[in-house]
PDB file of N, CA, C and O in Angstrom:
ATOM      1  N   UNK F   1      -9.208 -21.045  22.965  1.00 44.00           N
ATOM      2  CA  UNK F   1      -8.422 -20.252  22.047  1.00 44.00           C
ATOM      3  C   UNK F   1      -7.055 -20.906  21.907  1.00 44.00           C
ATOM      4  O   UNK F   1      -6.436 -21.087  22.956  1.00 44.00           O
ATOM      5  N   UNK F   2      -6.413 -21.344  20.595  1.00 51.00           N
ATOM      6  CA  UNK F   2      -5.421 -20.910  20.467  1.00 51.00           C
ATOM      7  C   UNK F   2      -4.058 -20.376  20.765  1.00 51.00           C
ATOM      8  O   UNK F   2      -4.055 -19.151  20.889  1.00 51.00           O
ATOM      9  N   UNK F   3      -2.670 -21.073  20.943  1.00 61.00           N
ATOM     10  CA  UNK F   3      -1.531 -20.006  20.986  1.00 61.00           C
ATOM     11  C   UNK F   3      -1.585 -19.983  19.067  1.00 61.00           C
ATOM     12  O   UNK F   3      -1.945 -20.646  18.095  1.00 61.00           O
ATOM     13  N   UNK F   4      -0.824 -18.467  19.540  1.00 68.00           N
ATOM     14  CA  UNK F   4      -0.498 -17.734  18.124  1.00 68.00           C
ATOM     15  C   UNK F   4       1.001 -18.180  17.857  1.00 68.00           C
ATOM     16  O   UNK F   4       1.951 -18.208  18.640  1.00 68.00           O
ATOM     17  N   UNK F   5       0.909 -18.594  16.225  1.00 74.00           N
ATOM     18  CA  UNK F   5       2.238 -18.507  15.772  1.00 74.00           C
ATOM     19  C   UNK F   5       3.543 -18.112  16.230  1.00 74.00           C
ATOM     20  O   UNK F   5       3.441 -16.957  16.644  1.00 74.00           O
ATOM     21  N   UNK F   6       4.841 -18.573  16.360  1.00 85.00           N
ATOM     22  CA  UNK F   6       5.903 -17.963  16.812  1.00 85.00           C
ATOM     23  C   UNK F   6       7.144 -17.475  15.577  1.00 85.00           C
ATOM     24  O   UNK F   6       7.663 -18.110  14.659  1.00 85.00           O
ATOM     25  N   UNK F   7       7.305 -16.097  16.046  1.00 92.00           N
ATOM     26  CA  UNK F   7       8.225 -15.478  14.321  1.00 92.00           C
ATOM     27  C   UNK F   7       9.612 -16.927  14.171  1.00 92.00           C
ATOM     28  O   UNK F   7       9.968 -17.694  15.066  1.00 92.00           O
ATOM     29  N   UNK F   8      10.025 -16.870  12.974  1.00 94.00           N
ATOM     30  CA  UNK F   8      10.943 -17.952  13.039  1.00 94.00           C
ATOM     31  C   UNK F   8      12.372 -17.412  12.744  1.00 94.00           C
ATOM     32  O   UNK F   8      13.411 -18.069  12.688  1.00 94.00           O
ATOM     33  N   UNK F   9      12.152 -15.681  12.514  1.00 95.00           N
ATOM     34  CA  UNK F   9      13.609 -14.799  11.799  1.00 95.00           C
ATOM     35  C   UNK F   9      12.799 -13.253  12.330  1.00 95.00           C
ATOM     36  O   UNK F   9      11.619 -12.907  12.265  1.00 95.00           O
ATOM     37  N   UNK F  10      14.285 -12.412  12.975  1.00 96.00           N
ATOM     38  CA  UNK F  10      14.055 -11.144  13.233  1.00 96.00           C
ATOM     39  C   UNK F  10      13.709 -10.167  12.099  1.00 96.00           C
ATOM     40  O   UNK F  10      14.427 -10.159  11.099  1.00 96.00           O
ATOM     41  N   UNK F  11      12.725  -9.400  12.187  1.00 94.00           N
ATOM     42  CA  UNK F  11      12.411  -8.655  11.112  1.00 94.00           C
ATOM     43  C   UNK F  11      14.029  -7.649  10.779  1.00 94.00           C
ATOM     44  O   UNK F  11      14.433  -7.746   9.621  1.00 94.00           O
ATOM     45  N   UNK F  12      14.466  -7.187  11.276  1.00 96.00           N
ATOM     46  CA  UNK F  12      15.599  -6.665  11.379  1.00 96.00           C
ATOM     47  C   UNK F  12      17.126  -6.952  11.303  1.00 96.00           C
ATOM     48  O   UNK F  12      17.900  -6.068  10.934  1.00 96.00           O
ATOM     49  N   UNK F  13      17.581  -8.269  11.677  1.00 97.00           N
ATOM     50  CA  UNK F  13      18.383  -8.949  11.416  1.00 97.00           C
ATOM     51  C   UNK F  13      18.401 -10.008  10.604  1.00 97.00           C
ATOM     52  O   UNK F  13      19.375 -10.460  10.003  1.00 97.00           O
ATOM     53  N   UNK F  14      17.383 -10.363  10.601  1.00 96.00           N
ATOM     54  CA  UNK F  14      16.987 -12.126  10.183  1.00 96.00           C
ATOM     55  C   UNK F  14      17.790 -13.349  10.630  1.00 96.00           C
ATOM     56  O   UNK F  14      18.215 -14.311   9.990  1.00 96.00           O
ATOM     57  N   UNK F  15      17.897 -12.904  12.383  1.00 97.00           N
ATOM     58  CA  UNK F  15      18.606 -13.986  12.952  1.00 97.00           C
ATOM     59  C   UNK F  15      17.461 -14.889  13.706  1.00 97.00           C
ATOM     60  O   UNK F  15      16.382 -14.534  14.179  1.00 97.00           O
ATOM     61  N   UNK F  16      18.051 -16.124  13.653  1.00 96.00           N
ATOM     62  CA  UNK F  16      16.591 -17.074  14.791  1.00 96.00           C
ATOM     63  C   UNK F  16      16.242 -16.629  16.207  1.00 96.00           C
ATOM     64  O   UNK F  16      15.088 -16.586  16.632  1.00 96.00           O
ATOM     65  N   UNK F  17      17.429 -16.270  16.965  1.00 96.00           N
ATOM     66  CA  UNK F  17      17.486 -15.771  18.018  1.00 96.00           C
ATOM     67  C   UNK F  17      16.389 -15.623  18.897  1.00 96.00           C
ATOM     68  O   UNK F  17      16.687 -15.694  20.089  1.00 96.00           O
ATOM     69  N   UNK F  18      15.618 -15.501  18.721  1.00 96.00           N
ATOM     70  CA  UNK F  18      14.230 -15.120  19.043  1.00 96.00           C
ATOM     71  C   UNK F  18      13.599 -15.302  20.353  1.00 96.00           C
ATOM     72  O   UNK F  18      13.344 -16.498  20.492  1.00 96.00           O
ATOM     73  N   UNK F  19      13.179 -14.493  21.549  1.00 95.00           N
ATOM     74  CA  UNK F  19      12.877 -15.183  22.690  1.00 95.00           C
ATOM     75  C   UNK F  19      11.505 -13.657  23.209  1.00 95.00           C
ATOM     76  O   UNK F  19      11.595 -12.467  22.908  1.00 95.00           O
ATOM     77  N   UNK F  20      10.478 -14.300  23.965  1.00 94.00           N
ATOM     78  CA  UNK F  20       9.429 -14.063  24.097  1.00 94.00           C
ATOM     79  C   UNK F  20       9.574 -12.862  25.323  1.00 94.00           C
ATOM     80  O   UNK F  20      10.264 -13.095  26.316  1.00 94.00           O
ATOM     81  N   UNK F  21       8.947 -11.725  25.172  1.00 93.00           N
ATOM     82  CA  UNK F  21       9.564 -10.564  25.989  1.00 93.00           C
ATOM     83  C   UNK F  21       8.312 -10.415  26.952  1.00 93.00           C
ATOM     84  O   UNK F  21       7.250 -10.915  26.582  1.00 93.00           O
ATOM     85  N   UNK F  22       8.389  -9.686  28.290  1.00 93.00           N
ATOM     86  CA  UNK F  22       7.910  -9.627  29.002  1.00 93.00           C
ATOM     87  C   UNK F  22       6.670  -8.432  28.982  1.00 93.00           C
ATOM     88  O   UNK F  22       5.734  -8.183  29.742  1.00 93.00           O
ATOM     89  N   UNK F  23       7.214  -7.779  27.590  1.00 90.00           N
ATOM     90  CA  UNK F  23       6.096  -6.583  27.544  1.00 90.00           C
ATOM     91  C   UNK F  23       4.908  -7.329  27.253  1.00 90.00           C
ATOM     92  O   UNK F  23       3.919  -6.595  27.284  1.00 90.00           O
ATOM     93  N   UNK F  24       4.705  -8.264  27.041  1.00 87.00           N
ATOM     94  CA  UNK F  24       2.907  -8.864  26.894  1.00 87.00           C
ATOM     95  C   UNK F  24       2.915  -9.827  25.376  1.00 87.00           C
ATOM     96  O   UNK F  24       3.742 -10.282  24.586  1.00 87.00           O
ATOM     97  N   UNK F  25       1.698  -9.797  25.533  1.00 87.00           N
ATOM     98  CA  UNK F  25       1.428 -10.194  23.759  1.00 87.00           C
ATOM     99  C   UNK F  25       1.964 -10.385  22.809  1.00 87.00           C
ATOM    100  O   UNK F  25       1.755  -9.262  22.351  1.00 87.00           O
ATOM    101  N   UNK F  26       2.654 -10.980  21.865  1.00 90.00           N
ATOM    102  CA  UNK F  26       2.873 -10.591  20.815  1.00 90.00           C
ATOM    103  C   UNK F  26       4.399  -9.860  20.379  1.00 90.00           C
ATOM    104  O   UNK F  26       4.814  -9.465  19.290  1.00 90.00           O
ATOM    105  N   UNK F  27       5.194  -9.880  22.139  1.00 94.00           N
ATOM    106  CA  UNK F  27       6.460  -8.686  21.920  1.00 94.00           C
ATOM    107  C   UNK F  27       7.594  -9.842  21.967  1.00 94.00           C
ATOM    108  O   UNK F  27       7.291 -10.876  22.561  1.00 94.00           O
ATOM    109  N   UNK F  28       8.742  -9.750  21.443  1.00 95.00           N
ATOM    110  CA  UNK F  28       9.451 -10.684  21.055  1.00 95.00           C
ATOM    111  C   UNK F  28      11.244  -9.751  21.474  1.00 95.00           C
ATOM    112  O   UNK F  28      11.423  -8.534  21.493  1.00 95.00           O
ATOM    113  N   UNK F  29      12.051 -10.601  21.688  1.00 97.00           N
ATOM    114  CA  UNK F  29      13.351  -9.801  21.970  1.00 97.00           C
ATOM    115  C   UNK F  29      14.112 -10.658  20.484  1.00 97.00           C
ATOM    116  O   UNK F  29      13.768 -11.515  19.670  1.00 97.00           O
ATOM    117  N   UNK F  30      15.014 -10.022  20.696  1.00 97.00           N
ATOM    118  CA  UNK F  30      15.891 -10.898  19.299  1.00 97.00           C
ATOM    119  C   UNK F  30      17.315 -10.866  19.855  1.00 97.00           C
ATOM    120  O   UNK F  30      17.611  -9.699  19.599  1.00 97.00           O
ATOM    121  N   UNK F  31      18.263 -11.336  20.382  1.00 97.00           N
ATOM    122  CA  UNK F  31      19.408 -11.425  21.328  1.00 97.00           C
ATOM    123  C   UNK F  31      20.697 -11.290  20.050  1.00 97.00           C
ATOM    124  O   UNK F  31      21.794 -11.043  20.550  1.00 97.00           O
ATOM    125  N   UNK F  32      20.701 -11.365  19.134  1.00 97.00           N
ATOM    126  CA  UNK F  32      21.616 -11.039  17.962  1.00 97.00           C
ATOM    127  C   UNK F  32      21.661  -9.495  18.161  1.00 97.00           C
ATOM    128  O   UNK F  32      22.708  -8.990  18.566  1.00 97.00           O
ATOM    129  N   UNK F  33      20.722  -8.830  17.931  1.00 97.00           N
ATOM    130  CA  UNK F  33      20.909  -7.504  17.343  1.00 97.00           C
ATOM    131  C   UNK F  33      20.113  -6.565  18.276  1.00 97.00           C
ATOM    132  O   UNK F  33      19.868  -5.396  17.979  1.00 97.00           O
ATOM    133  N   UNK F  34      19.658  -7.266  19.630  1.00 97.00           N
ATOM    134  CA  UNK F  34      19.156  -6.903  20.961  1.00 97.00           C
ATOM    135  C   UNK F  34      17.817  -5.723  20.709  1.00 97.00           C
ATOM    136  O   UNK F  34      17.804  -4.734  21.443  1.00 97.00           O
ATOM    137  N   UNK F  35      17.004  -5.847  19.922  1.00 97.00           N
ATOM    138  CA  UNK F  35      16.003  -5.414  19.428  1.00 97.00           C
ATOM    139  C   UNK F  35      15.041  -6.332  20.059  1.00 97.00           C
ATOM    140  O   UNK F  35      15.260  -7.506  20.356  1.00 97.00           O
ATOM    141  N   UNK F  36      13.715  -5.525  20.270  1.00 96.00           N
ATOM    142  CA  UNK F  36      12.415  -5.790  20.666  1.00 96.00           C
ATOM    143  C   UNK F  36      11.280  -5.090  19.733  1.00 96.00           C
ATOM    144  O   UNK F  36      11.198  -3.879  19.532  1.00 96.00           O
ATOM    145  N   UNK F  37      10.496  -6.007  19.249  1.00 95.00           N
ATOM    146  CA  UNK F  37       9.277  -5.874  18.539  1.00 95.00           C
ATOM    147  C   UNK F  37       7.914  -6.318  18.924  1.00 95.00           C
ATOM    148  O   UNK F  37       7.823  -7.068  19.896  1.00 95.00           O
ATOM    149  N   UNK F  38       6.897  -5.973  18.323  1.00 93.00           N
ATOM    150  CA  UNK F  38       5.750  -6.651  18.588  1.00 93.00           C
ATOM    151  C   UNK F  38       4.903  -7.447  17.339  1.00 93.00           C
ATOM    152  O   UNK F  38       4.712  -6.551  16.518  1.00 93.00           O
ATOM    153  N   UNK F  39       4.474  -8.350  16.956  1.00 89.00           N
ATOM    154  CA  UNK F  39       3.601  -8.555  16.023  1.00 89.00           C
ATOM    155  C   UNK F  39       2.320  -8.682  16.329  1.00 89.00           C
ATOM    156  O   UNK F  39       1.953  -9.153  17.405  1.00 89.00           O
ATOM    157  N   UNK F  40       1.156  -8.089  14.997  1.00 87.00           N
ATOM    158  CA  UNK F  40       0.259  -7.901  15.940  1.00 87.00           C
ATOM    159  C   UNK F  40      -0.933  -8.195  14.590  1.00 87.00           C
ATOM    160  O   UNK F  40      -0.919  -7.343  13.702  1.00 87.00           O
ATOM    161  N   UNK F  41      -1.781  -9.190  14.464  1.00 84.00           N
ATOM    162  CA  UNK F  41      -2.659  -9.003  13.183  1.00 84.00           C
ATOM    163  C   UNK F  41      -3.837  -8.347  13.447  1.00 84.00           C
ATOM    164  O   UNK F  41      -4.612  -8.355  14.403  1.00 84.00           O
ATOM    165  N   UNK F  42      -3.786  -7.506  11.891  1.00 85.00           N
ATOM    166  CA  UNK F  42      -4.793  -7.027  11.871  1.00 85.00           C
ATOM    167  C   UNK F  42      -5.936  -6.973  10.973  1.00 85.00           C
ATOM    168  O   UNK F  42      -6.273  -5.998  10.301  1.00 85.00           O
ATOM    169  N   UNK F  43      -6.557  -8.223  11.030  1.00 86.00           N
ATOM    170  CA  UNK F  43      -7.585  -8.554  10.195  1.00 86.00           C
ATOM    171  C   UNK F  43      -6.862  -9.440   8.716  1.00 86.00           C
ATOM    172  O   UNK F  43      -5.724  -9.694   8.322  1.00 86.00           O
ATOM    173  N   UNK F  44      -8.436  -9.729   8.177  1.00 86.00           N
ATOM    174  CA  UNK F  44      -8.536  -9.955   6.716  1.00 86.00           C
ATOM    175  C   UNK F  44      -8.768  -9.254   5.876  1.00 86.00           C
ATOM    176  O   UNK F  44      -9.837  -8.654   5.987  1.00 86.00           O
ATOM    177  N   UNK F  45      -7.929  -8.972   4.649  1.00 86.00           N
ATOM    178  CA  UNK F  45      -8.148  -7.708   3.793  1.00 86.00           C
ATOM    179  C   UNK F  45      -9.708  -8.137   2.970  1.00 86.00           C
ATOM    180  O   UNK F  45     -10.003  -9.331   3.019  1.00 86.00           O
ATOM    181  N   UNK F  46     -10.457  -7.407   2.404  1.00 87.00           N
ATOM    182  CA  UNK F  46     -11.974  -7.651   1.975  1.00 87.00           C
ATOM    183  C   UNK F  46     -12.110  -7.869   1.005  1.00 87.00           C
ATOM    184  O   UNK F  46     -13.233  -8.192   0.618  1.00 87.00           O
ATOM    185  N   UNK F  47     -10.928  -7.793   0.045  1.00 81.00           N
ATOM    186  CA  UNK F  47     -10.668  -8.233  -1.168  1.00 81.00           C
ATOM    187  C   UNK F  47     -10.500  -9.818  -1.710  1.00 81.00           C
ATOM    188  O   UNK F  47     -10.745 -10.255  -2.834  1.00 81.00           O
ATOM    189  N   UNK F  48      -9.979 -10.553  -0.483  1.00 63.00           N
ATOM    190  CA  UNK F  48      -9.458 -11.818  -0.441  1.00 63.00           C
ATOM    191  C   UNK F  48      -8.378 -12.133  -1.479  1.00 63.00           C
ATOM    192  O   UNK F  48      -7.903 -11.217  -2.151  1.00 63.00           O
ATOM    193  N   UNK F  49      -8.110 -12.975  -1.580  1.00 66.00           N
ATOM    194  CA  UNK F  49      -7.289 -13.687  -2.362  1.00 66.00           C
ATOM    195  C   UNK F  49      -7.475 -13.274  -3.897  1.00 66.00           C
ATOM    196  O   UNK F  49      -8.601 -13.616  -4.256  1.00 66.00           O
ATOM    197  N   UNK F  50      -6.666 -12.577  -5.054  1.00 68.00           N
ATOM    198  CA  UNK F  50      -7.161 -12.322  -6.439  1.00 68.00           C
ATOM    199  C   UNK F  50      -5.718 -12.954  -6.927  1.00 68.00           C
ATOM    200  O   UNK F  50      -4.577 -12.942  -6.466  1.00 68.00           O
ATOM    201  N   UNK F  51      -6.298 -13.467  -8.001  1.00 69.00           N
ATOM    202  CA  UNK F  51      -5.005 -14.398  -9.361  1.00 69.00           C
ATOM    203  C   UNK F  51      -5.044 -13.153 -10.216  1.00 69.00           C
ATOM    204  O   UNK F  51      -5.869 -12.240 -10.219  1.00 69.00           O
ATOM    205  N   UNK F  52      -4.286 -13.279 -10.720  1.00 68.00           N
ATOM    206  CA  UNK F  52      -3.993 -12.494 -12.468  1.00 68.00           C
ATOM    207  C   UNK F  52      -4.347 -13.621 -13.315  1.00 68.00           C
ATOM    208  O   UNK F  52      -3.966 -14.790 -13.253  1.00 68.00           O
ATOM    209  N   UNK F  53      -5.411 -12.860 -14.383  1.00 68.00           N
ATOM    210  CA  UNK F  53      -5.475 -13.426 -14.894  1.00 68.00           C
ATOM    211  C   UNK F  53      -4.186 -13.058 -16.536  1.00 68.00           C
ATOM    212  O   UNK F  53      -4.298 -12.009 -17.169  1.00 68.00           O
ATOM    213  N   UNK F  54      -3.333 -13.917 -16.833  1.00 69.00           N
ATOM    214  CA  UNK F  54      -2.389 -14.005 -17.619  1.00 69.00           C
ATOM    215  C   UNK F  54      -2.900 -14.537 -18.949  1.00 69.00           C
ATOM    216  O   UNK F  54      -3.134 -15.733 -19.118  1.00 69.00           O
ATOM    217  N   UNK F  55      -3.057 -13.656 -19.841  1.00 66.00           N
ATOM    218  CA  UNK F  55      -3.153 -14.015 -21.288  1.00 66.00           C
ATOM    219  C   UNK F  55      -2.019 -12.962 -21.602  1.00 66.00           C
ATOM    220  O   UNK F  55      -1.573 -11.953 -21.055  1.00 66.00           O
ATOM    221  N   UNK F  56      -1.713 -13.853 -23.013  1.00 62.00           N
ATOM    222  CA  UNK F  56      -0.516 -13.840 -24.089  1.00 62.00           C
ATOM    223  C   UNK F  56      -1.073 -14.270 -25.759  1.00 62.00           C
ATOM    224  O   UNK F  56      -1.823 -15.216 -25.997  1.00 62.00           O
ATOM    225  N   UNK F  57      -0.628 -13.535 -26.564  1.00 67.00           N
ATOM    226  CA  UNK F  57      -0.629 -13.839 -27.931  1.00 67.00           C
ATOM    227  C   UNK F  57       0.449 -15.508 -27.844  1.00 67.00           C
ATOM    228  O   UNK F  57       1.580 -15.758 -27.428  1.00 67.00           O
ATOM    229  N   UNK F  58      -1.004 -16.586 -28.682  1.00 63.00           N
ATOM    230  CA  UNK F  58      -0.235 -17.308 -29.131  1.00 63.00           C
ATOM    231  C   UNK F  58       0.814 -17.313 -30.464  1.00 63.00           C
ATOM    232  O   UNK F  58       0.604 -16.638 -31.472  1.00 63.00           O
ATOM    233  N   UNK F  59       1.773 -18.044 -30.308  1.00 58.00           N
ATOM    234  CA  UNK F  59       2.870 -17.743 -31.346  1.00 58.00           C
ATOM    235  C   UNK F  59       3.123 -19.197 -32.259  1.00 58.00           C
ATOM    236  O   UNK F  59       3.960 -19.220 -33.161  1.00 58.00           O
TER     237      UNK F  59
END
């Protein structure tokens, strides 16, 4: 397996700050604005990926 991605900006501040917290998994501290979060995915939506399709009157 895999390491998972690391955030690169606090959801909350949007400082880099960023350092890996002891609550487990996924939990992150942010030393700017002294907040702790977790990120956590959850799945693939079943829809996947959809474009618009964009039509316009030509002129």
């Amino acid at each position: 397996m895999s390491e998972r991605a690391a955030p690169f900006y606090c959801p909350y501040c949007g400082d880099e700050d960023l350092r890996p917290s002891e609550q487990g998994h996924g939990a992150w501290e942010c030393a700017a604005c002294n907040r702790a979060f977790q990120l956590k995915f959850l799945g693939l939506l079943s829809r996947g990926v959809q474009q618009e399709e964009r039509g316009g009157a030509e002129t």
